[in-house]
Coordinates of C-alpha atoms in Angstrom, one line a residue:
Chain A
N26 CA 0.2 0.1 0.3
A27 CA 2.0 3.1 -1.1
G28 CA 0.0 5.9 0.4
V29 CA 0.3 9.6 -1.5
T30 CA 2.9 9.1 -4.0
Q31 CA 4.4 12.6 -5.0
T32 CA 6.7 13.5 -7.7
P33 CA 9.4 15.0 -8.2
K34 CA 10.8 15.4 -4.6
F35 CA 13.1 17.5 -6.1
R36 CA 13.5 20.9 -9.1
I37 CA 15.0 24.0 -10.5
L38 CA 12.6 25.8 -12.6
K39 CA 13.7 28.8 -14.7
I40 CA 10.8 32.3 -14.3
G41 CA 8.5 31.9 -16.5
Q42 CA 8.7 28.0 -16.9
S43 CA 5.6 25.7 -16.1
M44 CA 5.8 22.6 -14.7
T45 CA 3.0 19.7 -12.6
L46 CA 3.4 18.2 -9.6
Q47 CA 1.8 14.6 -9.6
C48 CA -0.4 13.3 -7.0
T49 CA -1.4 10.0 -6.5
Q50 CA -3.2 8.1 -3.9
D51 CA -4.2 4.2 -3.7
M52 CA -6.6 4.2 -0.9
N53 CA -9.5 5.6 -2.3
H54 CA -9.8 8.4 -0.3
N55 CA -12.2 10.9 -1.9
Y56 CA -10.3 14.4 -0.2
M57 CA -7.4 15.4 -1.4
Y58 CA -5.7 18.7 -0.6
W59 CA -2.3 20.1 -1.8
Y60 CA -0.4 22.2 0.7
R61 CA 3.0 24.5 0.7
Q62 CA 4.9 24.9 3.2
D63 CA 7.5 27.6 3.4
P64 CA 10.1 28.4 6.9
G65 CA 8.4 30.0 9.5
M66 CA 4.9 29.8 8.0
G67 CA 4.2 26.7 8.5
L68 CA 1.7 24.7 5.4
K69 CA -0.9 26.9 4.1
L70 CA -3.7 25.4 2.1
I71 CA -3.4 25.9 -2.0
Y72 CA -6.0 23.8 -3.7
Y73 CA -8.6 20.9 -2.2
S74 CA -10.7 18.2 -3.9
V75 CA -13.7 16.6 -2.5
G76 CA -14.2 13.8 -5.8
A77 CA -13.6 13.7 -9.1
G78 CA -14.2 16.1 -11.0
I79 CA -14.9 18.4 -8.2
T80 CA -11.7 21.4 -7.2
D81 CA -11.7 24.5 -5.0
K82 CA -9.8 27.3 -3.8
G83 CA -7.8 27.2 -0.8
E84 CA -6.1 30.6 1.2
V85 CA -3.1 30.6 -1.5
P86 CA -4.3 28.9 -4.8
N87 CA -2.6 31.9 -7.2
G88 CA -0.7 30.9 -8.8
Y89 CA -1.4 27.3 -9.6
N90 CA -4.4 25.0 -11.2
V91 CA -5.1 22.1 -10.5
S92 CA -7.4 19.6 -11.9
R93 CA -8.9 16.0 -10.5
S94 CA -9.9 13.7 -13.1
T95 CA -10.1 10.8 -11.4
T96 CA -9.8 9.7 -7.6
E97 CA -6.8 8.4 -8.1
D98 CA -5.2 12.2 -9.3
F99 CA -4.7 15.7 -8.1
P100 CA -1.9 17.1 -10.1
L101 CA -1.2 20.7 -9.0
R102 CA 0.4 22.8 -12.4
L103 CA 2.5 26.0 -12.1
E104 CA 2.1 28.5 -14.8
L105 CA 4.4 31.0 -14.8
A106 CA 7.2 30.3 -12.1
A107 CA 7.8 33.0 -10.6
P108 CA 10.7 32.9 -7.2
S109 CA 7.8 33.7 -4.5
Q110 CA 5.9 30.2 -5.7
T111 CA 9.9 28.5 -4.5
S112 CA 8.5 26.2 -1.4
V113 CA 8.1 22.4 -0.9
Y114 CA 4.7 21.5 -2.0
F115 CA 2.8 18.3 0.5
C116 CA -0.2 16.6 -1.2
A117 CA -2.8 15.4 1.4
S118 CA -4.9 12.6 1.2
S119 CA -8.2 12.0 3.2
S120 CA -11.5 9.6 3.1
T121 CA -14.2 12.0 4.2
G122 CA -14.2 15.9 5.2
T123 CA -15.1 15.0 8.5
G124 CA -14.2 12.6 11.1
F125 CA -10.4 12.2 13.4
G126 CA -8.0 10.5 10.6
G127 CA -6.4 13.7 10.2
Y128 CA -4.2 13.4 6.3
T129 CA -2.2 10.8 5.1
F130 CA 0.8 13.2 3.4
G131 CA 2.7 13.1 0.5
S132 CA 7.0 12.6 0.9
G133 CA 6.7 16.0 -0.3
T134 CA 8.2 18.2 -3.2
R135 CA 11.0 20.4 -2.8
L136 CA 10.2 23.5 -5.7
T137 CA 13.1 25.8 -6.5
V138 CA 12.5 29.0 -8.9
V139 CA 15.2 30.7 -10.3
Chain B
A17 CA -11.9 31.7 10.2
Q18 CA -9.9 29.3 13.1
T19 CA -6.0 29.9 13.8
V20 CA -3.7 28.1 15.5
T21 CA -0.6 29.7 17.1
Q22 CA 2.3 28.7 18.2
S23 CA 4.8 31.0 19.9
Q24 CA 7.9 29.2 20.5
P25 CA 10.1 28.9 17.2
E26 CA 12.8 26.5 19.1
M27 CA 13.4 24.8 22.0
S28 CA 16.2 22.4 23.2
V29 CA 16.1 19.2 25.8
Q30 CA 18.0 16.6 27.0
E31 CA 18.5 13.5 25.6
A32 CA 16.0 11.5 28.5
E33 CA 14.3 14.7 30.2
T34 CA 10.6 15.8 29.6
V35 CA 9.9 19.5 26.9
T36 CA 6.2 20.2 26.4
L37 CA 5.6 22.4 23.5
S38 CA 2.9 24.7 23.1
C39 CA -0.3 25.1 21.1
T40 CA -3.5 27.4 21.4
Y41 CA -5.6 28.0 18.6
D42 CA -9.0 30.7 18.5
T43 CA -12.4 29.3 17.1
S44 CA -15.7 30.0 18.2
E45 CA -17.2 26.2 16.8
S46 CA -17.5 23.4 19.8
D47 CA -16.7 20.6 18.4
Y48 CA -13.4 20.0 16.6
Y49 CA -10.2 18.1 16.3
L50 CA -6.8 18.8 17.3
F51 CA -3.3 17.2 16.0
W52 CA 0.3 17.0 16.6
Y53 CA 2.2 16.4 13.6
K54 CA 6.4 15.5 13.6
Q55 CA 8.3 16.9 10.5
P56 CA 12.0 15.1 10.3
P57 CA 14.7 16.3 8.6
S58 CA 13.5 13.6 5.6
R59 CA 10.4 15.8 5.3
Q60 CA 7.4 13.7 5.6
M61 CA 4.3 14.7 7.9
I62 CA 3.5 12.5 10.8
L63 CA 0.9 12.2 13.2
V64 CA 1.8 11.8 16.5
I65 CA -1.6 12.1 18.3
R66 CA -5.0 13.3 18.5
Q67 CA -7.7 14.8 20.1
E68 CA -11.1 14.8 20.4
A69 CA -12.6 18.0 21.3
Y70 CA -15.5 16.6 23.2
K71 CA -13.4 14.5 25.0
Q72 CA -12.3 15.7 28.7
Q73 CA -9.3 13.1 28.6
N74 CA -5.8 14.2 27.3
A75 CA -4.8 11.6 24.4
T76 CA -1.4 9.2 25.6
E77 CA 0.2 7.5 22.6
N78 CA 3.6 6.2 23.9
R79 CA 6.2 9.1 24.8
F80 CA 3.5 11.2 24.3
S81 CA 0.9 12.9 26.0
V82 CA -1.2 15.9 26.1
N83 CA -2.8 18.5 27.7
F84 CA -5.8 19.7 26.3
Q85 CA -7.3 22.8 28.6
K86 CA -10.4 23.3 26.0
A87 CA -11.7 26.1 27.9
A88 CA -8.4 28.1 27.6
K89 CA -8.5 26.5 23.8
S90 CA -4.6 25.2 24.7
F91 CA -3.7 22.1 23.4
S92 CA 0.3 21.4 24.7
L93 CA 2.5 18.1 24.2
K94 CA 4.6 17.2 26.6
I95 CA 7.2 14.2 25.2
S96 CA 8.4 11.9 28.1
D97 CA 12.1 10.5 28.1
S98 CA 13.3 12.1 24.9
Q99 CA 14.9 10.4 22.6
L100 CA 17.4 11.7 20.0
G101 CA 14.8 10.2 17.1
D102 CA 12.8 12.8 18.7
A103 CA 14.0 16.1 17.2
A104 CA 12.3 17.3 13.9
M105 CA 9.8 20.5 13.5
Y106 CA 6.6 19.6 15.3
F107 CA 3.3 21.4 14.0
C108 CA -0.2 22.4 16.0
A109 CA -2.9 21.5 13.8
Y110 CA -6.8 21.9 13.8
R111 CA -9.7 20.4 12.0
S112 CA -13.5 21.5 12.6
A113 CA -15.9 18.7 13.0
G114 CA -19.0 18.0 11.0
Y115 CA -18.2 19.9 7.4
T116 CA -17.5 19.3 4.2
G117 CA -15.9 21.8 1.3
A118 CA -12.6 23.7 2.6
N119 CA -14.0 23.3 6.7
S120 CA -12.4 20.4 6.6
K121 CA -9.4 21.5 6.0
L122 CA -6.2 20.9 8.4
T123 CA -5.1 24.9 9.7
F124 CA -1.1 24.3 10.8
G125 CA 0.3 26.3 13.3
K126 CA 3.9 27.7 12.5
G127 CA 6.0 24.9 14.1
I128 CA 8.6 24.4 16.6
T129 CA 11.6 22.7 16.2
L130 CA 12.8 21.2 18.6
S131 CA 16.4 19.8 19.1
V132 CA 17.6 17.1 21.4
R133 CA 20.9 17.3 23.5
P134 CA 22.4 14.4 23.3

């Protein structure tokens, strides 16, 4: 059981380039989330999804896009990368929107924009 | 909106000693969940312990226990018999109960870096 798998683990982008961060879960979870972690700032929600075909913005969605065509996959797209998007990105999933279970996190992607 | 505050950016503890990490939160809700996550240098987010707000009994997981004070909106983590492997960043997090969509998100504090001295 792999849980939540994120790829790549590291990436360096040049300003203006685009890329997609991949996230796949094999637990049949309906809820999936993308967070970014900046030093001294905790984790901030970028986008979330409550099921295939349904996505919505979190606290810091500007500069990002997502899609959810299947239950398993929730890719995060960065268009026109900017230095402010240098961060560590986490994908997470949970079985429902409520309940005590907390999240299952991926191992993160460290992105540097230069 | 809920907020989570971890006011101590760093703490240090001697191996085998006990340390307490502080967390306060602000909410108008009566039913919610609280979590402590550990993030070692590997970056992986690991659930340490969780607490249901309607339960007065403090949660315990081996060497980890919490002091949950609902009226004071305080949720501190106590680590007993500290080990070198406990060195990590620790995040306190809040989640609403009974809601879906955006309210299902975890709201995190800024984290605290714990170092363990041998």
